[in-house]
XYZ file of C-alpha atoms in Angstrom:
686
model
C 45.511 12.065 6.515
C 49.254 11.514 6.537
C 51.007 12.842 3.451
C 53.902 10.436 3.934
C 53.364 7.440 1.651
C 53.573 3.838 2.812
C 54.603 0.824 0.725
C 51.300 0.736 -1.146
C 52.347 3.773 -3.157
C 54.301 1.388 -5.402
C 51.247 -0.766 -6.210
C 48.967 -0.554 -9.271
C 45.654 -1.464 -7.650
C 43.370 1.592 -7.263
C 42.193 0.129 -3.952
C 45.699 -0.205 -2.553
C 46.595 3.248 -3.835
C 43.616 4.671 -1.924
C 45.429 3.542 1.239
C 48.915 4.589 0.162
C 48.943 7.695 2.382
C 47.340 6.175 5.481
C 49.431 6.455 8.661
C 49.108 2.650 8.892
C 52.342 0.938 7.865
C 50.634 -1.180 5.214
C 52.314 -4.020 3.354
C 51.009 -5.546 0.142
C 50.481 -9.318 0.308
C 53.925 -10.867 -0.045
C 57.055 -12.362 1.464
C 58.239 -9.155 3.148
C 55.165 -8.954 5.381
C 55.272 -12.605 6.397
C 58.982 -12.497 7.185
C 58.435 -9.444 9.388
C 55.584 -11.166 11.234
C 57.730 -14.247 11.834
C 60.776 -12.261 12.900
C 58.873 -9.948 15.277
C 56.393 -12.631 16.396
C 53.348 -10.507 15.562
C 49.815 -11.225 14.479
C 48.951 -10.208 10.925
C 45.944 -7.988 10.234
C 44.823 -8.853 6.715
C 42.357 -6.223 5.492
C 40.620 -7.100 2.209
C 38.391 -4.854 0.105
C 38.009 -3.236 -3.300
C 38.072 0.273 -4.664
C 34.317 0.873 -5.030
C 33.384 -0.678 -1.656
C 31.396 1.888 0.370
C 32.068 0.429 3.834
C 35.738 0.043 2.945
C 35.802 3.822 2.421
C 34.013 4.368 5.733
C 36.429 2.205 7.707
C 39.412 3.852 6.063
C 38.115 7.299 6.991
C 37.235 6.336 10.569
C 40.131 4.029 11.471
C 42.930 3.688 8.938
C 43.340 7.451 8.567
C 43.242 7.903 12.359
C 46.709 8.443 13.835
C 45.916 6.884 17.226
C 44.495 3.724 15.629
C 47.463 3.546 13.260
C 49.827 3.773 16.217
C 48.287 0.635 17.761
C 48.295 -1.216 14.460
C 51.912 -0.339 13.698
C 53.076 -1.300 17.194
C 51.260 -4.588 17.694
C 50.516 -5.973 14.219
C 51.883 -6.480 10.730
C 49.227 -4.952 8.474
C 48.493 -6.209 4.943
C 46.092 -4.617 2.458
C 44.678 -6.804 -0.312
C 42.496 -6.022 -3.331
C 40.023 -8.911 -3.480
C 39.464 -8.341 -7.186
C 43.151 -8.860 -7.918
C 43.439 -11.897 -5.626
C 40.038 -13.592 -5.347
C 41.831 -16.853 -4.505
C 43.164 -15.373 -1.242
C 39.881 -13.625 -0.457
C 38.008 -16.916 -0.900
C 40.162 -18.716 1.680
C 39.622 -16.145 4.407
C 35.966 -15.576 3.567
C 35.449 -19.325 3.975
C 37.264 -19.073 7.313
C 34.971 -16.248 8.424
C 31.895 -18.286 7.488
C 33.318 -21.270 9.375
C 33.501 -19.015 12.437
C 29.757 -18.443 12.115
C 30.098 -14.834 10.953
C 28.343 -13.325 7.934
C 30.741 -12.280 5.198
C 31.210 -9.030 3.350
C 33.766 -6.311 2.729
C 35.887 -4.941 4.160
C 37.024 -8.351 5.382
C 39.394 -7.959 8.326
C 41.121 -11.171 9.416
C 43.715 -11.707 12.120
C 46.268 -14.362 11.126
C 49.168 -16.144 12.756
C 52.571 -15.367 11.210
C 52.099 -18.576 9.177
C 48.854 -17.185 7.610
C 46.426 -19.333 9.618
C 43.150 -17.523 10.516
C 42.543 -16.684 14.182
C 39.593 -14.295 14.223
C 37.772 -12.121 11.739
C 34.999 -9.704 10.962
C 33.869 -7.195 8.383
C 33.387 -3.516 9.221
C 34.465 -2.501 12.727
C 33.247 0.938 13.933
C 35.563 3.386 15.737
C 33.333 3.264 18.839
C 30.974 0.596 20.187
C 27.844 0.764 18.034
C 25.632 -1.314 15.711
C 26.064 -4.089 18.288
C 29.763 -4.270 17.363
C 32.858 -3.706 19.474
C 35.006 -0.768 18.472
C 37.997 -1.496 16.254
C 40.428 -0.355 18.956
C 38.782 -2.658 21.477
C 39.090 -5.588 19.066
C 42.766 -4.759 18.508
C 43.374 -4.653 22.261
C 41.647 -7.985 22.899
C 43.471 -9.751 20.059
C 46.822 -8.338 21.127
C 46.296 -9.387 24.757
C 45.173 -12.873 23.719
C 48.342 -13.254 21.632
C 50.429 -12.406 24.687
C 48.482 -14.432 27.261
C 46.685 -17.229 25.383
C 48.975 -17.864 22.453
C 48.870 -21.649 22.488
C 45.059 -21.691 22.463
C 44.979 -19.250 19.543
C 47.519 -21.250 17.547
C 45.650 -24.497 18.215
C 42.313 -22.984 17.192
C 43.847 -21.458 14.050
C 45.438 -24.790 13.173
C 42.139 -26.632 13.648
C 40.309 -24.121 11.456
C 42.964 -24.425 8.749
C 42.648 -28.219 8.850
C 38.874 -27.850 8.464
C 39.370 -25.660 5.395
C 41.803 -28.171 3.934
C 39.475 -31.104 4.636
C 36.637 -29.184 3.021
C 38.837 -28.762 -0.053
C 39.328 -32.501 -0.495
C 35.958 -33.976 0.437
C 35.228 -37.243 -1.318
C 33.170 -37.493 -4.465
C 30.763 -40.418 -4.170
C 30.195 -40.426 -7.921
C 26.410 -40.120 -7.818
C 25.272 -37.796 -10.602
C 22.200 -35.649 -9.864
C 18.889 -36.534 -11.495
C 16.597 -34.195 -13.439
C 14.536 -33.670 -10.290
C 17.033 -31.013 -9.174
C 16.027 -28.940 -12.227
C 12.336 -29.213 -11.363
C 13.038 -28.512 -7.696
C 15.054 -25.430 -8.635
C 12.191 -24.061 -10.733
C 9.828 -24.748 -7.823
C 12.060 -22.768 -5.471
C 11.987 -19.768 -7.791
C 8.187 -19.960 -7.805
C 8.244 -19.898 -3.997
C 10.474 -16.809 -3.664
C 9.134 -14.901 -6.692
C 7.809 -11.451 -5.849
C 4.548 -11.371 -7.809
C 3.949 -7.693 -7.105
C 7.383 -6.080 -7.438
C 9.141 -8.877 -9.357
C 12.544 -10.367 -8.695
C 13.047 -12.816 -5.847
C 12.709 -12.412 -2.091
C 15.931 -14.171 -1.134
C 17.101 -11.269 1.039
C 15.065 -9.552 3.733
C 16.174 -6.051 2.720
C 18.033 -5.872 -0.594
C 17.399 -7.132 -4.110
C 20.381 -8.074 -6.224
C 20.211 -8.370 -10.020
C 19.416 -12.095 -10.478
C 20.655 -12.248 -14.071
C 21.982 -15.824 -13.947
C 18.635 -16.918 -12.509
C 16.852 -15.164 -15.387
C 19.005 -17.034 -17.897
C 18.169 -20.345 -16.217
C 14.444 -19.529 -16.216
C 14.372 -18.517 -19.882
C 16.073 -21.740 -20.959
C 13.882 -23.799 -18.617
C 10.781 -22.084 -19.988
C 11.773 -22.822 -23.571
C 12.661 -26.466 -22.899
C 9.554 -27.230 -20.857
C 7.183 -24.812 -22.613
C 6.569 -23.352 -19.154
C 5.144 -19.806 -19.404
C 5.550 -19.173 -15.663
C 9.334 -19.420 -16.005
C 9.370 -16.956 -18.899
C 7.008 -14.627 -17.039
C 9.245 -14.497 -13.952
C 12.313 -13.710 -16.059
C 10.493 -11.266 -18.344
C 8.904 -9.228 -15.552
C 12.046 -9.131 -13.427
C 14.112 -7.824 -16.334
C 11.484 -5.122 -16.930
C 11.353 -4.156 -13.245
C 15.140 -3.819 -13.100
C 15.158 -1.552 -16.157
C 12.291 0.605 -14.873
C 13.622 0.900 -11.328
C 16.120 3.275 -9.777
C 18.654 0.432 -9.824
C 19.024 1.236 -13.539
C 20.685 4.476 -14.637
C 17.818 5.989 -16.664
C 20.036 8.728 -18.101
C 23.331 7.033 -18.881
C 22.437 3.352 -19.021
C 23.780 0.512 -16.929
C 22.628 -1.349 -13.847
C 23.843 -0.740 -10.294
C 25.108 -3.319 -7.811
C 21.818 -3.845 -5.943
C 18.641 -2.176 -4.699
C 18.413 -1.413 -0.985
C 14.660 -2.081 -1.038
C 12.314 -4.599 -2.635
C 10.866 -2.010 -5.035
C 14.106 -1.698 -7.062
C 14.004 2.042 -6.259
C 17.032 3.029 -4.154
C 20.252 1.469 -5.426
C 23.672 1.063 -3.972
C 24.979 3.287 -6.718
C 28.215 1.513 -7.672
C 28.264 -0.039 -11.134
C 30.153 -3.268 -11.746
C 31.205 -4.630 -15.128
C 30.088 -8.155 -14.246
C 26.525 -7.081 -13.318
C 26.053 -5.314 -16.635
C 27.573 -8.228 -18.543
C 25.298 -10.837 -16.997
C 22.246 -8.599 -17.428
C 22.966 -8.183 -21.156
C 23.339 -11.947 -21.527
C 19.944 -12.493 -19.861
C 18.367 -9.757 -22.002
C 19.709 -11.465 -25.130
C 18.088 -14.738 -24.133
C 14.829 -12.934 -23.365
C 14.810 -11.348 -26.799
C 15.478 -14.722 -28.414
C 12.580 -16.235 -26.444
C 10.018 -13.457 -26.901
C 11.154 -11.225 -29.800
C 10.217 -8.227 -27.658
C 12.421 -5.399 -28.985
C 12.379 -3.770 -25.542
C 15.251 -6.075 -24.614
C 17.317 -5.037 -27.638
C 16.800 -1.383 -26.674
C 18.124 -2.003 -23.158
C 21.113 -3.927 -24.548
C 21.925 -0.997 -26.820
C 21.808 1.442 -23.882
C 24.149 -0.667 -21.768
C 26.578 -1.201 -24.642
C 26.666 2.561 -25.213
C 27.356 3.097 -21.500
C 30.277 0.646 -21.528
C 31.692 2.173 -24.712
C 31.365 5.722 -23.406
C 32.336 5.434 -19.735
C 34.148 2.149 -19.177
C 36.278 1.507 -22.267
C 39.931 2.433 -21.736
C 42.346 3.822 -24.300
C 44.324 0.606 -24.007
C 41.344 -1.365 -25.344
C 40.332 -3.111 -22.114
C 37.224 -2.445 -20.063
C 37.401 -0.900 -16.579
C 36.127 -2.914 -13.635
C 33.717 -0.618 -11.820
C 32.486 2.844 -10.937
C 32.200 3.941 -7.320
C 28.925 4.738 -5.564
C 30.409 7.863 -3.971
C 31.351 11.204 -5.443
C 32.393 14.258 -3.440
C 32.120 12.050 -0.349
C 28.405 11.340 -0.838
C 26.838 8.123 -2.063
C 24.797 8.591 -5.228
C 25.387 12.338 -5.544
C 26.354 12.014 -9.212
C 23.017 10.400 -10.114
C 20.475 12.435 -8.102
C 18.341 15.353 -9.341
C 16.472 18.038 -7.466
C 13.260 19.221 -9.071
C 14.421 22.715 -10.012
C 17.587 21.503 -11.765
C 15.739 18.763 -13.629
C 12.915 21.037 -14.765
C 15.363 23.682 -15.986
C 16.893 21.061 -18.294
C 13.723 19.140 -19.136
C 10.694 21.421 -18.628
C 8.200 18.985 -20.196
C 5.851 17.806 -17.435
C 5.165 14.651 -19.459
C 8.807 13.578 -19.094
C 8.973 14.625 -15.446
C 5.911 12.506 -14.730
C 7.342 9.598 -16.685
C 10.409 9.502 -14.413
C 8.481 10.393 -11.231
C 10.312 13.681 -10.635
C 8.670 15.690 -7.854
C 9.540 18.667 -5.652
C 9.689 16.537 -2.503
C 11.774 13.827 -4.210
C 12.026 10.137 -3.341
C 15.495 10.020 -1.729
C 16.764 12.621 0.736
C 14.666 15.377 -0.942
C 16.135 14.553 -4.334
C 14.980 12.314 -7.160
C 16.190 8.912 -8.274
C 14.762 8.609 -11.766
C 12.463 5.614 -12.158
C 9.313 4.555 -13.976
C 6.030 3.782 -12.274
C 5.182 0.174 -13.080
C 3.482 -1.229 -9.971
C 0.342 -3.178 -10.611
C 1.343 -3.966 -14.195
C 2.331 -7.334 -15.613
C 4.572 -6.608 -18.618
C 4.592 -10.255 -19.720
C 0.806 -10.276 -19.994
C 0.062 -6.669 -20.942
C 3.153 -5.575 -22.842
C 4.539 -2.100 -22.204
C 5.336 -0.051 -25.285
C 5.644 3.660 -26.017
C 4.679 5.665 -29.080
C 7.598 6.565 -31.381
C 7.087 10.301 -30.894
C 7.317 9.897 -27.111
C 10.452 7.768 -27.443
C 12.014 10.599 -29.479
C 11.195 13.094 -26.699
C 12.641 10.724 -24.137
C 15.909 10.308 -26.053
C 16.214 14.086 -26.392
C 15.699 14.477 -22.635
C 18.334 11.809 -21.903
C 20.876 13.596 -24.097
C 20.306 16.914 -22.307
C 20.451 15.352 -18.857
C 23.584 13.381 -19.725
C 25.323 16.532 -20.964
C 24.413 18.325 -17.725
C 25.461 15.404 -15.560
C 28.821 15.119 -17.299
C 29.714 18.530 -15.825
C 29.519 17.067 -12.321
C 32.419 15.471 -10.484
C 32.325 11.812 -11.501
C 32.633 8.864 -9.132
C 35.973 7.082 -9.085
C 36.410 4.605 -11.911
C 38.438 1.516 -11.048
C 40.395 1.230 -14.283
C 42.119 -2.072 -13.707
C 41.332 -4.660 -16.369
C 40.396 -8.093 -15.021
C 40.510 -11.023 -17.425
C 37.390 -12.851 -16.271
C 35.276 -9.692 -16.084
C 36.386 -8.534 -19.532
C 35.552 -11.984 -20.869
C 32.105 -11.745 -19.276
C 31.585 -8.547 -21.247
C 32.820 -10.219 -24.450
C 30.408 -13.058 -23.688
C 27.561 -10.538 -23.331
C 28.475 -8.868 -26.624
C 28.600 -12.213 -28.422
C 25.198 -13.165 -26.998
C 23.770 -9.858 -28.210
C 25.369 -10.344 -31.631
C 24.049 -13.884 -31.935
C 20.415 -12.881 -31.359
C 20.464 -9.508 -33.136
C 22.981 -9.878 -35.959
C 24.379 -6.425 -35.082
C 28.003 -6.608 -36.229
C 29.063 -3.701 -34.025
C 28.772 -6.025 -31.045
C 31.038 -8.556 -32.723
C 33.541 -5.813 -33.573
C 33.621 -4.647 -29.947
C 34.085 -8.217 -28.747
C 37.007 -8.832 -31.096
C 38.788 -5.639 -30.002
C 38.610 -6.549 -26.322
C 39.665 -10.125 -27.071
C 42.697 -8.836 -28.973
C 43.643 -6.663 -26.008
C 43.461 -9.642 -23.657
C 45.447 -11.966 -25.898
C 48.113 -9.316 -26.398
C 48.517 -8.363 -22.746
C 47.285 -11.166 -20.502
C 47.474 -14.474 -22.403
C 50.831 -16.126 -23.092
C 51.784 -18.340 -26.026
C 51.684 -21.442 -23.832
C 48.045 -20.752 -22.921
C 48.750 -19.427 -19.424
C 46.742 -16.405 -18.323
C 47.351 -13.487 -15.992
C 44.497 -11.894 -14.076
C 45.023 -8.130 -13.957
C 46.325 -5.399 -16.251
C 46.772 -1.796 -15.210
C 49.060 1.045 -16.193
C 51.139 -1.143 -18.500
C 51.577 -3.957 -15.973
C 50.095 -7.473 -16.243
C 50.245 -9.356 -12.953
C 48.956 -12.263 -10.829
C 48.304 -15.849 -11.872
C 44.930 -16.236 -13.524
C 42.249 -17.910 -11.416
C 39.833 -20.580 -12.620
C 37.202 -17.985 -13.667
C 39.859 -16.217 -15.772
C 40.601 -19.434 -17.641
C 37.001 -20.613 -17.871
C 35.643 -17.331 -19.247
C 38.553 -16.909 -21.653
C 37.982 -20.433 -22.953
C 34.265 -19.796 -23.382
C 34.692 -16.624 -25.434
C 37.529 -18.136 -27.476
C 35.383 -21.037 -28.667
C 32.316 -18.786 -29.108
C 34.350 -16.447 -31.318
C 35.301 -19.479 -33.350
C 31.650 -20.456 -33.617
C 30.241 -17.024 -34.427
C 33.050 -15.599 -36.557
C 34.975 -18.668 -37.816
C 37.988 -17.350 -35.916
C 40.549 -20.168 -36.153
C 43.107 -18.157 -34.185
C 40.664 -17.883 -31.275
C 40.091 -21.639 -31.514
C 43.844 -22.283 -31.330
C 44.316 -19.941 -28.372
C 41.360 -21.524 -26.624
C 42.740 -25.009 -27.155
C 46.126 -24.030 -25.669
C 44.488 -22.553 -22.578
C 42.262 -25.623 -22.270
C 45.361 -27.827 -22.181
C 46.825 -25.506 -19.540
C 43.630 -25.809 -17.499
C 43.823 -29.609 -17.591
C 47.505 -29.552 -16.587
C 47.399 -26.972 -13.797
C 43.877 -26.805 -12.300
C 42.502 -30.352 -12.379
C 41.710 -32.137 -9.091
C 41.293 -35.831 -8.365
C 37.687 -35.474 -7.237
C 36.039 -33.756 -10.211
C 35.956 -29.967 -9.941
C 38.808 -27.698 -10.906
C 40.800 -25.769 -8.327
C 40.299 -22.024 -8.091
C 44.051 -21.414 -8.266
C 46.997 -22.429 -10.403
C 49.025 -25.198 -8.766
C 52.128 -22.987 -8.711
C 50.514 -20.477 -6.349
C 52.793 -21.068 -3.384
C 51.482 -18.161 -1.282
C 48.132 -19.810 -0.523
C 47.189 -21.489 2.735
C 44.640 -23.715 0.940
C 43.703 -24.477 -2.667
C 39.930 -24.181 -2.812
C 37.290 -25.556 -5.182
C 34.146 -23.536 -5.805
C 30.805 -24.088 -7.506
C 28.844 -21.220 -5.945
C 27.642 -18.716 -8.540
C 28.139 -15.478 -6.634
C 28.525 -12.124 -8.350
C 29.801 -13.982 -11.423
C 29.457 -17.595 -12.561
C 31.822 -19.924 -10.754
C 34.729 -21.137 -12.836
C 33.434 -24.701 -12.533
C 30.008 -23.641 -13.837
C 31.484 -22.008 -16.936
C 33.764 -25.025 -17.457
C 30.603 -27.164 -17.548
C 28.980 -24.945 -20.189
C 32.205 -25.166 -22.187
C 32.337 -28.961 -21.886
C 28.793 -29.227 -23.236
C 29.649 -27.075 -26.257
C 32.840 -28.989 -27.055
C 31.184 -32.358 -26.387
C 28.414 -31.441 -28.843
C 31.033 -30.666 -31.488
C 32.656 -34.030 -30.807
C 35.896 -32.725 -29.295
C 38.362 -35.589 -29.670
C 40.595 -37.344 -27.153
C 38.840 -36.313 -23.918
C 35.692 -37.741 -22.363
C 34.081 -34.427 -21.488
C 30.776 -36.045 -20.493
C 32.520 -38.047 -17.774
C 34.464 -35.010 -16.595
C 31.225 -33.011 -16.390
C 29.456 -35.779 -14.466
C 32.223 -35.877 -11.875
C 31.785 -32.132 -11.243
C 28.017 -32.473 -10.948
C 28.469 -35.416 -8.580
C 30.856 -33.456 -6.358
C 28.380 -30.591 -5.993
C 25.335 -32.854 -5.611
C 24.681 -31.755 -1.981
C 24.662 -28.066 -2.959
C 22.607 -28.614 -6.128
C 20.085 -30.568 -4.077
C 19.850 -28.344 -0.999
C 20.847 -24.858 -2.143
C 20.248 -24.740 -5.881
C 19.259 -21.047 -5.948
C 22.915 -20.244 -5.245
C 24.034 -22.308 -8.258
C 21.960 -20.937 -11.179
C 24.703 -21.134 -13.813
C 25.653 -24.672 -12.797
C 21.996 -25.752 -12.916
C 21.774 -24.172 -16.390
C 24.761 -26.244 -17.492
C 23.203 -29.349 -15.931
C 20.035 -28.716 -17.972
C 22.067 -28.757 -21.167
C 23.506 -32.178 -20.392
C 20.108 -33.657 -19.454
C 18.262 -32.920 -22.688
C 19.048 -34.188 -26.200
C 21.263 -31.831 -28.125
C 20.805 -31.055 -31.775
C 23.926 -30.300 -33.806
C 23.828 -28.379 -37.077
C 26.791 -27.996 -39.404
C 26.841 -25.812 -42.504
C 29.810 -26.213 -44.843
C 30.186 -23.675 -47.656
C 32.590 -22.223 -50.197
C 33.709 -18.594 -50.493
C 31.221 -17.815 -53.239
C 28.334 -18.384 -50.813
C 29.355 -15.700 -48.291
C 26.254 -13.500 -48.628
C 23.882 -16.384 -48.038
C 26.031 -17.584 -45.141
C 25.436 -14.377 -43.161
C 21.669 -14.788 -43.278
C 21.942 -18.489 -42.352
C 24.178 -17.727 -39.377
C 21.716 -15.055 -38.210
C 18.790 -17.450 -38.527
C 20.597 -20.140 -36.522
C 21.300 -17.586 -33.806
C 17.604 -16.756 -33.565
C 16.354 -20.339 -33.094
C 14.914 -20.736 -29.605
C 16.045 -24.292 -28.826
C 18.558 -23.925 -25.927
C 20.190 -27.248 -26.848
C 20.883 -26.321 -30.458
C 24.626 -26.279 -31.132
C 25.791 -25.145 -34.546
C 28.800 -24.378 -36.689
C 29.010 -22.585 -40.014
C 32.413 -23.106 -41.630
C 34.112 -22.541 -44.943
C 35.140 -25.913 -46.382
C 38.921 -25.523 -46.012
C 38.557 -24.579 -42.314
C 36.296 -27.570 -41.720
C 38.942 -29.875 -43.178
C 41.687 -28.370 -40.997
C 39.716 -29.037 -37.817
C 38.101 -32.342 -38.845
C 40.701 -34.459 -36.963
C 39.828 -32.606 -33.743
C 36.037 -32.236 -34.008
C 34.026 -35.336 -34.846
C 31.143 -33.228 -36.167
C 33.407 -32.104 -39.042
C 34.763 -35.503 -40.083
C 34.100 -36.293 -43.725
C 32.061 -33.140 -44.270
C 32.292 -31.161 -47.486
C 30.398 -28.429 -49.274
C 29.410 -30.842 -52.030
C 28.596 -29.036 -55.235
C 27.797 -25.842 -53.356
C 26.639 -25.642 -49.739
C 25.855 -28.662 -47.556
C 23.720 -28.841 -44.411
C 24.139 -31.545 -41.790
C 21.625 -32.047 -38.967
C 22.515 -34.452 -36.141
C 20.770 -35.495 -32.956
C 23.243 -36.794 -30.351
C 25.727 -37.617 -33.130
C 23.214 -39.577 -35.220
C 23.105 -37.561 -38.434
C 20.609 -37.176 -41.219
C 21.850 -37.387 -44.791
C 23.328 -34.049 -45.907
C 20.957 -31.620 -47.568
C 21.625 -28.888 -50.110
C 18.452 -26.889 -49.428
C 18.407 -24.429 -46.541
C 14.636 -24.185 -46.186
C 14.300 -27.962 -45.893
C 17.114 -27.984 -43.356
C 15.488 -25.239 -41.310
C 12.229 -27.177 -41.210
C 14.121 -30.262 -40.004
C 15.903 -28.285 -37.277
C 12.642 -26.847 -35.973
C 10.783 -30.171 -35.828
């Protein structure tokens, strides 16, 4: 590896810094690179990845650290490195282009562009020699370079046509037809079809199994609304299988990116903040639905993991932990039999985690529980308290031993949307458990974000690292920040969070709104983008448009004044009607939001005075435990209710009466106020 740094040495992204000493003359995305490409009439190689991406590491080692490959790149191309997590808006454009070329996506994403940023040709990982049915990277470079010299006009025409296709796709017409409830039923039917009845989860991939946490959340809410035990069983068993499998870190807590088999045994060992956030949210819903304390135990483990290993001194939460340590994937997490037994000699514990001399992965052991042939939803799986104590003691010893190993790289950049997903998970856990530590954690992270990444005018930046906040926030950054702002208001009567949320909502309407329904992924002032895209696909995190829809339902239920949120929501649903009809399994969060709008909501308002604070805590906890997915509630001190009454119709004319007043409404038709909580609770649960 060259010791001489390139331009990336001045960047903050851990991914870009990994490439800062490559012999490749890398540029960060920006004007300097494009001006050089124009001036020297060269094709741009745009190479996109992220710091914990295994195949990104492999390609760097094989090609970008190779002097002969770097010589070709530096001579014939202008080379740009991009962190997809910092700039998902750019990544989305060129991933769409790759898909339009008929090529499967993934990272690293290597795209060849004209000097005006239009896509010519692309791929993912290119090997250093011809193998895996792929041309070598050097061969690809030679062919592209020769085509630029000899077939330039054809390349430019093809790139222009592809760009026009991407732009047309961005502005497709919205016919205004709102989906019917049949798409909900069809979606449930599709989950039944792909459900793995033996190993649990869903067979949507021939090899891997990804944590389907958004699907679990949809199924729990569907099961509660329709009183459909099969939906709850699928979600329940899949959550159990994920926790018992090797995809879950049995010692330190936390779920990995995906399992490389259908048994949930061998993970891709990287840990992402968003996966753990969405899993905790699904676990919270499962506890609400079933009252099985197993789910609270898993939540507690994951929260402890995030506190211990992912929380930064600054107050934000790191993005991810790498799969590799000491150049080997998973080395940090594996145990050979002799080491394990020297720390935990009890054969009972070794058997529990399937630790053997031969091992289950390259002669070592991935800790997991044997659960095949069981149906947790039907049978229940519980352990005696004395065994649980032994297990916790073993975990502590193993964790202490493991902490002496060389840790995987931690990507310590703070991303707004991912941190908000974690706040969202904490608030979900708080709502169903009443554990105030979760609320305290959520408030601390929220304060960090509002101090460092959210401006007074409601605008949001995406990334914070090493004292620097940078990059325009994307739609998911705004959507998730809005969601947690209004949920903090709901759960903690936080008027400041309400005010900040309202400012960012106004900013969203001003800078992200389209004419056809959905919201753009990028701020309208982003002048470095080839295309402004609109997205509904719920990939590794909910799409921004999906979270906007959940937000609109919440605010609509409160009677948010001045904006017809129902109509706005319908226009988004109408735009994505083809996808919701044909490919609903890829839109679980949007389908969940659609469910909310299709069933009658029930609004509950409790207005109280300061003297009633103790009783208020128990009422708030009870409301959080109610299973009805369409219950929307607020508990407010009387003076706060009066302040917000002009903005929220649910609060208009409400008072605490002689003490505490309870208002129950169904679609804004309200019962007379009550002063008895038990009577109110009975009315809510009718």
